[in-house]
Coordinates of C-alpha atoms in Angstrom, one line a residue:
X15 CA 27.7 22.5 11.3
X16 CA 24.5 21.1 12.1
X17 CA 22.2 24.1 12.3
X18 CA 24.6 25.5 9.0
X19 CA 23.4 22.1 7.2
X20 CA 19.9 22.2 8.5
X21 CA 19.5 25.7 7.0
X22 CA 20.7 25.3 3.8
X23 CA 18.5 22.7 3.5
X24 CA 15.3 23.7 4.6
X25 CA 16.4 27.0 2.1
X26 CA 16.8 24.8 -0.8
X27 CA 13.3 22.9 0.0
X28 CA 11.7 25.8 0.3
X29 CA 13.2 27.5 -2.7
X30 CA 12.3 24.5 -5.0
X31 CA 8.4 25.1 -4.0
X32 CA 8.4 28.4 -5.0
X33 CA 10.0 27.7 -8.3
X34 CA 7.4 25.2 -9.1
X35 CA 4.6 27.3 -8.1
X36 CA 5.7 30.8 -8.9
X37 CA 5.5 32.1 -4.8
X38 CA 7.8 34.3 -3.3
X39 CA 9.5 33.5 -0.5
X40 CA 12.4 35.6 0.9
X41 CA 14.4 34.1 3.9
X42 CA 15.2 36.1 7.0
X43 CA 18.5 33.9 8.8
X44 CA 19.4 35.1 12.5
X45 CA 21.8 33.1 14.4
X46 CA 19.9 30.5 15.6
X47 CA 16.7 30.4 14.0
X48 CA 15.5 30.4 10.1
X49 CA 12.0 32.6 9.6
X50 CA 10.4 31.7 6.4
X51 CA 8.0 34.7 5.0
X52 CA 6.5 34.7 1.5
X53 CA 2.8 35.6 -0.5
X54 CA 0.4 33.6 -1.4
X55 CA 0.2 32.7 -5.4
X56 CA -1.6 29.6 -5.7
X57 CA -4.7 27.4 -4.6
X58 CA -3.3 23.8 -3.9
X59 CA -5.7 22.8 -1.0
X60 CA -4.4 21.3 1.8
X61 CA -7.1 18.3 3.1
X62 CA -6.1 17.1 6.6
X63 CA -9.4 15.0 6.8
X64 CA -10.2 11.3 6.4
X65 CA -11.7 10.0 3.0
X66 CA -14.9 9.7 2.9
X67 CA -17.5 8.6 -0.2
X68 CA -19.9 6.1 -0.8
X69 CA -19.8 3.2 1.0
X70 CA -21.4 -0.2 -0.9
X71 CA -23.5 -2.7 1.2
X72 CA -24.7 -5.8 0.2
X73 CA -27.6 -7.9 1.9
X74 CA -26.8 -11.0 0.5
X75 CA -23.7 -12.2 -1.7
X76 CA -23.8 -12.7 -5.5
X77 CA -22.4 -15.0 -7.1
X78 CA -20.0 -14.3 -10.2
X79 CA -20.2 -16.0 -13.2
X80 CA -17.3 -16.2 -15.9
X81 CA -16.7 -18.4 -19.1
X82 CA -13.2 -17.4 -18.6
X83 CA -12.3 -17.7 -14.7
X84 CA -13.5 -20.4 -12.4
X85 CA -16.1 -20.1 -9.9
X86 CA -14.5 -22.4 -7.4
X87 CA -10.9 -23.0 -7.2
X88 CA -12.0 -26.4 -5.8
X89 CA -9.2 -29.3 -5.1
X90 CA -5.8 -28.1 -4.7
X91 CA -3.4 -31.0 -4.7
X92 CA 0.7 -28.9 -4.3
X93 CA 3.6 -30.6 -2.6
X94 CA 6.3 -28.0 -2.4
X95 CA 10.2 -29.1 -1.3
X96 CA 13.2 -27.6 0.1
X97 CA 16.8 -27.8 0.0
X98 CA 19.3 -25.6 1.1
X99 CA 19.1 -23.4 -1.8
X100 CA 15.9 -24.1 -3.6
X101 CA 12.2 -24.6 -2.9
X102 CA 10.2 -26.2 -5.4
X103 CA 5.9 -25.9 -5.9
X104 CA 4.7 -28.4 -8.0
X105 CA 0.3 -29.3 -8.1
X106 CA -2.5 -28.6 -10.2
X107 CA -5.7 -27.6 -9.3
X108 CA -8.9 -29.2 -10.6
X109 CA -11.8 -26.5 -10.8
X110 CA -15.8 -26.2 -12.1
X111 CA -16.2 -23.3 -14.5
X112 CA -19.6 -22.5 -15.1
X113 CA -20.3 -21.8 -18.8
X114 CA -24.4 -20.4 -19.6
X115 CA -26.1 -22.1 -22.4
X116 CA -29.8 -23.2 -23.2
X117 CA -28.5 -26.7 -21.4
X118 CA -27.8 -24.9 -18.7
X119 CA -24.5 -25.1 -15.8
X120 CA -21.7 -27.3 -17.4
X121 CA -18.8 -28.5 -15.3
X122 CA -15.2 -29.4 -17.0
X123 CA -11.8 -29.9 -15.1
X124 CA -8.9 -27.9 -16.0
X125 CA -5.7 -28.8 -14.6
X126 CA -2.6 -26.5 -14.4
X127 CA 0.7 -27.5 -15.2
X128 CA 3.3 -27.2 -12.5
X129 CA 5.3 -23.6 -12.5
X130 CA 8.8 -23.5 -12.9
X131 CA 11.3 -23.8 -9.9
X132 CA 11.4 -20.6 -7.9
X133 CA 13.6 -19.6 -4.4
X134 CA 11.2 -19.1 -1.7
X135 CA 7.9 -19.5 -2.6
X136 CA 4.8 -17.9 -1.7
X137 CA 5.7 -14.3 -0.7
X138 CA 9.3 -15.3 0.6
X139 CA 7.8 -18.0 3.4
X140 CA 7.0 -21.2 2.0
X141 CA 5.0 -22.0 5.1
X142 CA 2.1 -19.5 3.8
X143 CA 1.5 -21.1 0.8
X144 CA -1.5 -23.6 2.6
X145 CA -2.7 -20.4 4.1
X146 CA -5.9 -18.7 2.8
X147 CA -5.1 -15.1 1.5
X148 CA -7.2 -14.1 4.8
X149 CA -5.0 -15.3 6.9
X150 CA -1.9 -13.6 6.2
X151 CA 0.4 -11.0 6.9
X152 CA 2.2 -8.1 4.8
X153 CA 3.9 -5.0 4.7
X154 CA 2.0 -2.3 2.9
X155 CA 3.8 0.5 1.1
X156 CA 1.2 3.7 1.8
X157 CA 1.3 5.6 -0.9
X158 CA 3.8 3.5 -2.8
X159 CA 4.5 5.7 -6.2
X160 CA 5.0 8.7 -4.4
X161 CA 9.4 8.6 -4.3
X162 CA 11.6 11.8 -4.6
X163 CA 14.5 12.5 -3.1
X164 CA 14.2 15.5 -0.8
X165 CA 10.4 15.7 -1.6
X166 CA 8.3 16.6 1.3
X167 CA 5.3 14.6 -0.2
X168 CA 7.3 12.1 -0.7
X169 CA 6.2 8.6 1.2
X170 CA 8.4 5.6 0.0
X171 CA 12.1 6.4 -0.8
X172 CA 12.4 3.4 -3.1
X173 CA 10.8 2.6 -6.6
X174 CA 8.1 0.0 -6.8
X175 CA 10.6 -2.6 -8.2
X176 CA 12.7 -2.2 -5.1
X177 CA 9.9 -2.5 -2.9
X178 CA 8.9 -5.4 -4.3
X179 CA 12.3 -7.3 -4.4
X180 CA 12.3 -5.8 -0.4
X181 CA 9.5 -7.8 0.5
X182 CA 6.4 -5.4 0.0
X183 CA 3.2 -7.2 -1.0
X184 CA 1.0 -5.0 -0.6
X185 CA 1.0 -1.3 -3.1
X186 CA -1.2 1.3 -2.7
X187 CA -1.8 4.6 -3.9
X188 CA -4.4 7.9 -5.0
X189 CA -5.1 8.6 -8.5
X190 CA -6.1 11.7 -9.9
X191 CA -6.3 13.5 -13.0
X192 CA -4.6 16.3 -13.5
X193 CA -5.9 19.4 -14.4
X194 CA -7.2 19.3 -18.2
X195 CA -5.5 15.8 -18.1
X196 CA -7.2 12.7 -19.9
X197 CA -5.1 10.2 -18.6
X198 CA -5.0 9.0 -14.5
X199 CA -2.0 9.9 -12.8
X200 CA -0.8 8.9 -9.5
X201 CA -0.8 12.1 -7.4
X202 CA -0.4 13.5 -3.9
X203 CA -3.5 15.0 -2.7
X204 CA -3.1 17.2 -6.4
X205 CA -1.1 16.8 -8.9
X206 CA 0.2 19.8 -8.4
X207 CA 1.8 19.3 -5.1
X208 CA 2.8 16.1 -6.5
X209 CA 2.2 13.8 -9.8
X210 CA 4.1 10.7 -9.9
X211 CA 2.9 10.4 -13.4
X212 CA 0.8 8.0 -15.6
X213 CA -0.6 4.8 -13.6
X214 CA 0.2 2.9 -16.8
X215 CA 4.1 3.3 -16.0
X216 CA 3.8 2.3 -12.3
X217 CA 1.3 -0.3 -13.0
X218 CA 3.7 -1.9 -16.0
X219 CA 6.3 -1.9 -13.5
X220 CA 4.8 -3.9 -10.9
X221 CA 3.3 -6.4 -14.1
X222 CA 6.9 -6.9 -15.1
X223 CA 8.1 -7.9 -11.5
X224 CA 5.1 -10.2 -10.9
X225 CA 5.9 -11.9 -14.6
X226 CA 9.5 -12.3 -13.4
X227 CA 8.4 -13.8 -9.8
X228 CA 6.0 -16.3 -10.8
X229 CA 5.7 -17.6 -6.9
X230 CA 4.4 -14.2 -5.3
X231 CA 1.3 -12.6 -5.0
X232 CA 0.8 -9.0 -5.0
X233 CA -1.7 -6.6 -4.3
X234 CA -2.9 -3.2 -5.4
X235 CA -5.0 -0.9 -3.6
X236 CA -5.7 2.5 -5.8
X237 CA -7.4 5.4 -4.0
X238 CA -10.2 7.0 -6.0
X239 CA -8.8 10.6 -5.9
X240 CA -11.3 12.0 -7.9
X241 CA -14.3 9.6 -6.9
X242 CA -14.6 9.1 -10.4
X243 CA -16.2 6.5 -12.5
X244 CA -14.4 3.1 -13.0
X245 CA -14.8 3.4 -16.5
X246 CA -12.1 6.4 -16.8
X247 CA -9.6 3.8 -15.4
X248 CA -10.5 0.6 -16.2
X249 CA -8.8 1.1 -20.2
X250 CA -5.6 2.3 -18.7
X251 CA -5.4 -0.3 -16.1
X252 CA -5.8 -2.8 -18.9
X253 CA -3.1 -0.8 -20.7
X254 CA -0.8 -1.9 -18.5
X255 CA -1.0 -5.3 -19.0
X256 CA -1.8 -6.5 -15.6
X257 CA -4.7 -8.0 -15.8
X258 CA -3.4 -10.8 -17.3
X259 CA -2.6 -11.9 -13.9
X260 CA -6.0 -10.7 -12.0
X261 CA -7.3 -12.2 -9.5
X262 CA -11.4 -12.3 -9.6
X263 CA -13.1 -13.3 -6.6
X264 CA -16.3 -16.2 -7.0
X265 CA -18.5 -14.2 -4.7
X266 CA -18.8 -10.5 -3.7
X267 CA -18.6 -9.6 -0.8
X268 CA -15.5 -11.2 0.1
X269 CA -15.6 -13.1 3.3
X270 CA -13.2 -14.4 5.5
X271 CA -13.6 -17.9 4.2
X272 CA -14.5 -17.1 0.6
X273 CA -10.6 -16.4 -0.1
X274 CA -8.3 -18.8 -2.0
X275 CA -5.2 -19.8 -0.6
X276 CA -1.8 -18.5 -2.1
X277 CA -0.8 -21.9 -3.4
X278 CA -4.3 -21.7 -5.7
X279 CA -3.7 -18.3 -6.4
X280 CA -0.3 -19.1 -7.8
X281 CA -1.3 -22.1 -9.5
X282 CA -4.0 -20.6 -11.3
X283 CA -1.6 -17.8 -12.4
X284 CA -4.1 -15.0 -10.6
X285 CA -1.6 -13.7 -8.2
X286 CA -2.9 -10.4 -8.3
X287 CA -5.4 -8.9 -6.3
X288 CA -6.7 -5.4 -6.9
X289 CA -9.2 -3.3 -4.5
X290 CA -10.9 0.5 -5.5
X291 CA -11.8 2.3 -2.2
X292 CA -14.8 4.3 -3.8
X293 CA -17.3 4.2 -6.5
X294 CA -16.0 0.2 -7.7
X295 CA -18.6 -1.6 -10.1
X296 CA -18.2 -5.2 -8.8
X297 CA -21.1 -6.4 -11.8
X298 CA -18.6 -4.4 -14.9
X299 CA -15.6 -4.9 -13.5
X300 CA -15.5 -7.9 -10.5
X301 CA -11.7 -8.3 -10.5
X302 CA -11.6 -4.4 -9.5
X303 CA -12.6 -5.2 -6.2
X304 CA -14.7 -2.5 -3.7
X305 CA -12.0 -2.7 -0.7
X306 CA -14.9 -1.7 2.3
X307 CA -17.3 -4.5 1.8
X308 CA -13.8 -7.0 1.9
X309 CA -11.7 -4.8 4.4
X310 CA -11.9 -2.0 6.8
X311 CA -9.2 0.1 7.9
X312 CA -7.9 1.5 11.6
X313 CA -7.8 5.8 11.4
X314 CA -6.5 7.2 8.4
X315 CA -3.6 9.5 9.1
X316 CA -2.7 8.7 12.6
X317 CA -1.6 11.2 15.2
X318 CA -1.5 9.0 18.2
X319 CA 1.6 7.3 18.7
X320 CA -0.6 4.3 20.4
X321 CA -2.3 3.9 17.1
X322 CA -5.8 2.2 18.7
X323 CA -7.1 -0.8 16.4
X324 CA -10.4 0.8 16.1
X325 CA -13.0 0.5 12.9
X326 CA -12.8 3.9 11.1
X327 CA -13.8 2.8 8.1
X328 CA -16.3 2.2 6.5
X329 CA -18.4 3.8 9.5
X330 CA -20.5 1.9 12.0
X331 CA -19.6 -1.2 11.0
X332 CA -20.8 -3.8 13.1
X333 CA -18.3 -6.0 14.7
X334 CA -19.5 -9.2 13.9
X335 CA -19.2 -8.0 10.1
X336 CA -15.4 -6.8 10.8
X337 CA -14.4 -9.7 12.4
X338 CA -15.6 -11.3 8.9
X339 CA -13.3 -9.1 6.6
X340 CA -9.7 -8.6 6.4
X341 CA -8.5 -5.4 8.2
X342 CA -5.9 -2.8 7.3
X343 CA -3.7 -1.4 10.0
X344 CA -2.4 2.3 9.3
X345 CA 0.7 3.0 10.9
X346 CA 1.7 5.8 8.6
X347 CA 2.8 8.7 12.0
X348 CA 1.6 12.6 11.5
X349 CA 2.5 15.0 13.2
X350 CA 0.3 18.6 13.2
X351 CA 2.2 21.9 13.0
X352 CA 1.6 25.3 13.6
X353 CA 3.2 27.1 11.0
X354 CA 1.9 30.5 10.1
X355 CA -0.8 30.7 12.7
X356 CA -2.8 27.2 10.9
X357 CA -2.3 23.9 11.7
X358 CA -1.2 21.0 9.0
X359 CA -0.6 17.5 9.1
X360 CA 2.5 16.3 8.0
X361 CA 4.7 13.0 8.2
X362 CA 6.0 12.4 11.3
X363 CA 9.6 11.8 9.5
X364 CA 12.4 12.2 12.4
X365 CA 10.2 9.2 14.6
X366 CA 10.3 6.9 11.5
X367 CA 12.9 4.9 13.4
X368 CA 10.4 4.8 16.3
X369 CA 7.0 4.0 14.6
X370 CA 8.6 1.4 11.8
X371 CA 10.4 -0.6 14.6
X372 CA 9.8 -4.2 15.6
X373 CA 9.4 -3.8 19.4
X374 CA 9.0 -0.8 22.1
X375 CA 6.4 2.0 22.5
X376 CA 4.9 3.3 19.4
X377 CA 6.4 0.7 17.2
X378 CA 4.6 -1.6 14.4
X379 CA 5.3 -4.3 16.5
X380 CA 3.3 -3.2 19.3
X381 CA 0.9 -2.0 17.4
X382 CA -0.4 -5.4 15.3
X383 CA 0.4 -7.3 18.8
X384 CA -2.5 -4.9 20.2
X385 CA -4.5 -5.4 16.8
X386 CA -4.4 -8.9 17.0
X387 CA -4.8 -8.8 20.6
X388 CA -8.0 -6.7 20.3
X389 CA -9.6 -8.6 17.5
X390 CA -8.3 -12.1 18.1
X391 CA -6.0 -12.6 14.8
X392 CA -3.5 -10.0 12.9
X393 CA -3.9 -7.3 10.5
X394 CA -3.6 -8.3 7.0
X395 CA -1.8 -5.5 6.2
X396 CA 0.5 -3.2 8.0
X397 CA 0.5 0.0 6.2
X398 CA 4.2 2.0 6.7
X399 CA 5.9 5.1 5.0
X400 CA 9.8 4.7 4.6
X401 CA 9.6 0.9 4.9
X402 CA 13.5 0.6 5.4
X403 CA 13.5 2.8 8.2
X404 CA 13.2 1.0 11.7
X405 CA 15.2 -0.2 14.5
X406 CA 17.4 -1.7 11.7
X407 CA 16.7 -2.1 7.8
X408 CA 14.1 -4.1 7.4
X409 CA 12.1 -4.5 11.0
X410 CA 8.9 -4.1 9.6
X411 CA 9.1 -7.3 7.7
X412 CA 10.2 -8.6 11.5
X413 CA 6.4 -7.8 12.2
X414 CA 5.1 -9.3 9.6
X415 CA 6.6 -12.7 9.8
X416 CA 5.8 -12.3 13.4
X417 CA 2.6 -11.9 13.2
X418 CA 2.5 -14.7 10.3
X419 CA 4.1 -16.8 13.2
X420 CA 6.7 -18.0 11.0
X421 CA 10.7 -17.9 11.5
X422 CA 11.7 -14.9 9.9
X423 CA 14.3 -15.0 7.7
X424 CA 16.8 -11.9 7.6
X425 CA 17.1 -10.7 3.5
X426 CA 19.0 -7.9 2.5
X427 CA 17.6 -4.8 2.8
X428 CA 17.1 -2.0 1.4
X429 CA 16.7 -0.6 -2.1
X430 CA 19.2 -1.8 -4.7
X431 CA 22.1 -1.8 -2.0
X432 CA 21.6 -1.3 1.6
X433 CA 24.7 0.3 2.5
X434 CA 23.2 3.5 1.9
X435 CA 20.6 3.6 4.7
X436 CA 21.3 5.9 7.4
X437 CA 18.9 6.2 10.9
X438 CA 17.1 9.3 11.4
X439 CA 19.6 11.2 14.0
X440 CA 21.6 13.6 13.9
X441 CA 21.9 15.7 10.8
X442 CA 19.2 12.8 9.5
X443 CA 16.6 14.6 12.2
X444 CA 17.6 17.8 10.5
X445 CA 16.5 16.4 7.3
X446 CA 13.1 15.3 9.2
X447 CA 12.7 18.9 10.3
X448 CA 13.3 20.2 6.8
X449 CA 10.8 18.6 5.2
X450 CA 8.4 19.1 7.9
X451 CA 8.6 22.6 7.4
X452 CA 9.2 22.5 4.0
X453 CA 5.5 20.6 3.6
X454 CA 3.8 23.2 6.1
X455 CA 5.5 26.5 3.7
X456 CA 3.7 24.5 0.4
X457 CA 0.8 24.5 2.1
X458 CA 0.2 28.1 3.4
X459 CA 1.8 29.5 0.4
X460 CA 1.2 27.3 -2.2

């Protein structure tokens, strides 16, 4: 029944490719093995390799001046209380915004009014809310847009709104243009293997959870897909309406200390925090932030199950500066298949269970314990695919709080009901399989 499922499956997936693409694939069934055979019709390139661009260095930091934003976030005074049900923030901050004139620097105080009453403050743990932003933990949902059911690009199997109300604080994902296109989409690789449409809808998505969660602070990382010029997304992020909660930093680069805490964050109302991996334009846009002079990241794609902490990028980095920045752990599995005589990387899908658990070889858990081991505090983020899988629903937010060294508290999770998630085994590994193959058949005969 199994094998019967399996192949029907891995049929379907396989049919659905070519009737996007216009490939034909005929299937040849035996008794216990499926062959796939089919011509080749298209040119959607398959890019195993790490990311790679321009890398921005700076030899001294500069300092950002706004009329509109202050340049120091200076004295936080925030008293936050808990009952059984309810935690309330209340503070204001007082703050020196620079304003230029032919008198010169001008300093004024501006205090903020307390926020309204929220459950669980600062990112579900109201013990993180003295913490600087550098010195915290989240869960990062890689390649967050990218959700469809039975999807072999597929990354996340919840919307953005879910992931959010999950737990996830930290979003990323690549945005291209499609072909003849004059608006950025968020797409996989291409948009023709997969477009998750307009970043406006995503993005307006996230704006209306962060509007509605007034205690939380989220943020964005947005691969450059097409290494293009800020400009061509800069109007369409604004579209959104998210900047209306940006966070822009006082100083570029970004150091350790240089970050706010999440209580000034919050109290300020800039609660969130957006990075460009390549080609940012700190001076035109500083609240678009160039993520490799703030963070670096462990390998991109990972293979080896005992995922080593090591700098990949930006290259060379020197450790002094890395122990200086905040760090990004990618724990996103890939496996690499033969298929058709050429070798592919594809998610490792039937060890989710495995790499997303809290404890045990190959898990997240072991992994940021050897991170922070190896570079003497956590990761700031832990990147995942399929979030809710793990050694129950929810583990990886286990890790997280672990790392955070806080008590972590057990929510419900995931999606819009839990009762639906299922481990990978069984039939479930099947599924794994599927898509695994399904992937590898896009690529050769896409």
């Amino acid at each position: 029944m199994a094998l019967k499922r399996f192949t029907r499956l891995l049929w379907a997936t396989s049919l659905s490719i070519s009737l996007v693409t216009g490939q034909s694939i005929e299937q040849n069934t035996e008794e216990a093995i499926t062959y796939l055979t089919g011509t080749k019709s298209g040119t959607i390139p398959f890019n195993g390799a790490t990311p790679t661009g321009t890398y921005q260095t700076f030899s001294s930091k500069i300092t950002l001046a706004t009329t509109s934003l202050p340049t120091s976030l200076g004295v936080l005074t925030a008293n936050y209380t808990e009952t059984d049900l309810v935690t309330t923030l209340t503070g204001s901050v007082t703050s020196s915004v620079a304003t230029t004139s032919t008198n010169g620097t001008a300093s004024s105080t501006v205090s903020t009014p307390p926020r309204p009453t929220n459950t669980r403050p600062c990112n579900n743990y109201p013990e993180l809310c003295e913490r600087k932003y550098s010195n915290i933990t989240e869960v990062g949902c890689h390649n967050s847009p990218f959700v469809r059911a039975g999807s072999a690009a597929a990354n996340q199997q919840y919307n953005v709104t879910d992931q959010l109300n999950d737990g996830i604080r930290f979003l990323q994902g690549q945005i291209q243009f499609p072909v003849n296109g004059t608006q950025p989409h968020f797409c996989h690789t291409s948009c023709d293997l997969f477009d998750a449409g307009p970043i406006t809808d995503w993005l307006g998505k996230v704006r209306e959870w962060v509007s509605a969660h007034p205690y939380d602070v989220v943020t964005i990382l947005l691969g450059n897909g097409n290494y293009s010029n800020p400009d061509l997304y800069v109007p369409w992020i604004e579209r959104s309406g998210i900047l209306q909660y940006i966070y822009t930093p006082p100083v570029i680069p970004m150091a350790l200390e240089d970050w706010p805490t999440l209580a000034q964050m919050i109290l300020t109302g800039q609660r969130v925090v957006m990075f460009l991996d390549y080609n940012a334009n700190a001076t035109a846009y500083p609240w678009l932030q160039d993520e490799f002079s703030a963070m670096w990241e462990t390998p991109f794609d990972p293979l080896d199950d005992t995922f080593p902490c090591t700098v990949q990028r930006p290259p060379d980095l020197p450790e002094d500066q890395a122990k200086n920045r905040l760090y990004l752990m990618n724990h996103n599995l890939n496996a690499e298949v033969s298929l058709l005589g050429q070798s592919i990387l594809v998610p490792a899908v039937s060890a989710l269970n495995t790499t997303n658990a809290a404890s045990g070889k190959g898990s997240l858990g072991m992994a940021a314990a050897n991170c922070r081991d190896q570079w003497t505090r956590p990761p700031n983020v832990l990147n995942v695919d399929y979030y809710n899988y793990g050694d129950y629903p929810g583990s990886v937010f286990e890790v997280a709080a672990r790392m955070n060294n806080v008590t972590f508290v057990k929510r419900p999770c995931c999606g819009s009901t839990s009762a639906g998630f299922r481990p990978v085994q069984g039939v479930e590994r099947g599924l794994g399989l599927g898509l695994v193959l399904g992937w590898g058949v896009w690529m050769l005969v896409g």
